[in-house]
């Protein structure tokens, strides 16, 4: 931040973070695509189970999309920050209001929850895909905990109350 200047940092950090994440995951995705060893597979003759698994995976994908649109998707992508930078808007952007409606009424991290549904519910799971899914799950768990601390810092008691009233990651399931 000090090296590039606060305004440039707040204008470009998020979009650069997203680009680096996508570029970093590209080789991983290609590597996962080379998986050979099947860890589990639902037999093709059991179409009922394959359809249920595919339906859950589709629900996961749709849930991720809905989750992104319930928050500010342009801000999430970093586009709003870049726009503010080039149009001399205020940076850093003001905090978004605490989202408590829609899917955020049932869990505090719907994007992670639905992402996990999409990754875990597959008819065929390969070795490298399983490794990636385990690591992504760990990232979601630890990342959500870090995000929770950030949200408490941003929203204070309002977020603490939200934590106490809404489940963390799995709808209708409260952990201590």
Coordinates of C-alpha atoms in Angstrom, one line a residue:
X1 CA 0.0 0.0 0.0
X2 CA 2.8 2.4 0.9
X3 CA 4.8 1.4 -2.2
X4 CA 2.1 2.0 -4.8
X5 CA 0.1 4.6 -2.9
X6 CA -3.2 4.1 -1.0
X7 CA -5.4 5.3 -3.9
X8 CA -3.9 2.9 -6.5
X9 CA -3.9 0.1 -3.9
X10 CA -7.6 0.5 -3.1
X11 CA -8.4 0.9 -6.8
X12 CA -6.6 -2.2 -8.1
X13 CA -6.1 -4.6 -5.3
X14 CA -9.3 -6.6 -5.6
X15 CA -9.2 -7.0 -9.4
X16 CA -5.5 -8.0 -9.4
X17 CA -6.2 -10.4 -6.6
X18 CA -9.0 -12.0 -8.7
X19 CA -6.8 -12.1 -11.8
X20 CA -3.9 -13.7 -9.9
X21 CA -6.3 -16.2 -8.4
X22 CA -7.7 -17.2 -11.8
X23 CA -4.3 -17.5 -13.4
X24 CA -3.0 -19.5 -10.4
X25 CA -5.9 -21.9 -10.6
X26 CA -5.7 -22.4 -14.4
X27 CA -2.7 -24.9 -14.1
X28 CA -4.4 -26.6 -11.2
X29 CA -7.6 -27.0 -13.2
X30 CA -5.6 -28.4 -16.1
X31 CA -3.7 -30.8 -13.8
X32 CA -7.0 -31.9 -12.2
X33 CA -8.2 -32.7 -15.7
X34 CA -5.4 -35.2 -16.1
X35 CA -6.6 -37.3 -13.2
X36 CA -6.8 -41.0 -14.0
X37 CA -7.6 -42.8 -10.8
X38 CA -11.3 -43.0 -9.9
X39 CA -11.9 -42.5 -6.2
X40 CA -15.6 -43.1 -6.4
X41 CA -18.1 -43.5 -9.2
X42 CA -21.9 -43.9 -9.2
X43 CA -22.6 -46.8 -11.5
X44 CA -24.3 -45.5 -14.7
X45 CA -27.0 -48.1 -14.3
X46 CA -28.2 -46.2 -11.2
X47 CA -29.6 -43.2 -13.1
X48 CA -31.7 -42.1 -10.2
X49 CA -28.6 -41.5 -8.0
X50 CA -26.7 -39.8 -10.9
X51 CA -29.7 -37.5 -11.5
X52 CA -29.9 -36.6 -7.8
X53 CA -26.2 -35.9 -7.6
X54 CA -26.4 -33.8 -10.8
X55 CA -29.4 -31.9 -9.4
X56 CA -27.5 -31.1 -6.2
X57 CA -24.5 -29.9 -8.2
X58 CA -26.8 -27.7 -10.3
X59 CA -28.4 -26.3 -7.1
X60 CA -24.8 -25.6 -5.9
X61 CA -24.0 -23.7 -9.1
X62 CA -27.3 -21.7 -9.1
X63 CA -26.8 -21.0 -5.4
X64 CA -23.3 -19.5 -6.1
X65 CA -24.8 -17.3 -8.8
X66 CA -27.6 -16.1 -6.6
X67 CA -25.2 -15.5 -3.7
X68 CA -23.0 -13.3 -6.0
X69 CA -25.9 -11.3 -7.1
X70 CA -27.1 -10.7 -3.5
X71 CA -23.9 -9.0 -2.7
X72 CA -22.4 -6.4 -5.0
X73 CA -20.9 -8.6 -7.8
X74 CA -19.1 -5.7 -9.5
X75 CA -17.4 -4.8 -6.2
X76 CA -16.6 -8.5 -5.6
X77 CA -14.9 -8.7 -9.0
X78 CA -13.0 -5.4 -8.4
X79 CA -14.6 -3.5 -11.2
X80 CA -16.2 -0.9 -9.0
X81 CA -12.9 -0.1 -7.4
X82 CA -11.2 0.3 -10.8
X83 CA -14.1 2.5 -12.0
X84 CA -13.8 4.7 -8.9
X85 CA -10.1 5.0 -9.5
X86 CA -10.4 6.2 -13.1
X87 CA -13.4 8.5 -12.4
X88 CA -11.8 10.0 -9.3
X89 CA -14.4 8.4 -7.0
X90 CA -13.9 7.9 -3.3
X91 CA -11.5 5.1 -2.4
X92 CA -11.5 2.9 -0.4
X93 CA -15.2 2.2 -1.2
X94 CA -17.6 2.6 1.7
X95 CA -18.5 -0.7 3.4
X96 CA -21.5 -2.5 1.8
X97 CA -24.5 -2.8 4.1
X98 CA -24.6 -6.1 6.1
X99 CA -26.5 -8.6 3.9
X100 CA -29.1 -10.5 6.0
X101 CA -31.7 -11.2 3.3
X102 CA -32.2 -14.0 0.8
X103 CA -29.7 -16.8 1.2
X104 CA -27.8 -14.8 3.9
X105 CA -30.9 -15.3 6.1
X106 CA -30.1 -19.1 6.3
X107 CA -26.3 -19.1 6.4
X108 CA -23.5 -16.5 6.7
X109 CA -21.4 -17.9 3.8
X110 CA -23.8 -19.1 1.1
X111 CA -21.2 -18.7 -1.7
X112 CA -18.9 -21.2 0.1
X113 CA -21.7 -23.6 1.0
X114 CA -23.0 -23.8 -2.6
X115 CA -19.4 -24.0 -3.9
X116 CA -18.9 -27.0 -1.7
X117 CA -22.1 -28.6 -3.1
X118 CA -20.8 -28.1 -6.6
X119 CA -17.5 -29.6 -5.9
X120 CA -18.4 -32.6 -3.6
X121 CA -21.5 -33.8 -5.4
X122 CA -20.2 -35.4 -8.6
X123 CA -21.0 -38.8 -10.0
X124 CA -17.3 -39.5 -10.6
X125 CA -14.5 -38.3 -8.4
X126 CA -10.9 -38.6 -9.5
X127 CA -7.8 -38.6 -7.4
X128 CA -6.5 -35.1 -8.1
X129 CA -10.0 -33.7 -8.2
X130 CA -10.5 -35.1 -4.7
X131 CA -7.3 -33.5 -3.5
X132 CA -8.3 -30.2 -5.0
X133 CA -11.8 -30.5 -3.4
X134 CA -10.3 -31.2 0.0
X135 CA -7.9 -28.3 -0.2
X136 CA -10.7 -26.0 -1.5
X137 CA -12.9 -27.1 1.4
X138 CA -10.1 -26.2 3.9
X139 CA -9.7 -22.9 2.2
X140 CA -13.4 -22.1 2.5
X141 CA -13.4 -23.2 6.2
X142 CA -10.3 -21.2 7.2
X143 CA -11.1 -18.3 4.8
X144 CA -14.6 -17.9 6.2
X145 CA -13.2 -17.7 9.7
X146 CA -10.8 -15.0 8.6
X147 CA -13.7 -13.2 6.9
X148 CA -15.7 -13.5 10.1
X149 CA -13.1 -11.5 12.0
X150 CA -13.0 -8.9 9.2
X151 CA -16.8 -8.6 9.3
X152 CA -16.8 -8.1 13.1
X153 CA -14.2 -5.4 12.6
X154 CA -16.3 -3.7 9.9
X155 CA -19.8 -4.1 11.5
X156 CA -19.1 -4.6 15.2
X157 CA -21.9 -5.8 17.4
X158 CA -24.4 -5.9 14.5
X159 CA -22.3 -8.7 13.0
X160 CA -21.8 -10.5 16.3
X161 CA -25.6 -10.5 16.6
X162 CA -25.9 -11.9 13.1
X163 CA -23.4 -14.6 13.9
X164 CA -25.4 -15.7 16.9
X165 CA -28.7 -15.8 15.0
X166 CA -27.6 -17.3 11.6
X167 CA -25.7 -20.6 11.0
X168 CA -22.1 -20.3 9.9
X169 CA -21.8 -22.5 6.8
X170 CA -24.6 -25.1 6.6
X171 CA -28.2 -23.9 6.6
X172 CA -30.1 -24.8 9.8
X173 CA -27.0 -26.3 11.5
X174 CA -25.4 -24.3 14.3
X175 CA -21.9 -25.1 15.5
X176 CA -20.6 -23.9 18.8

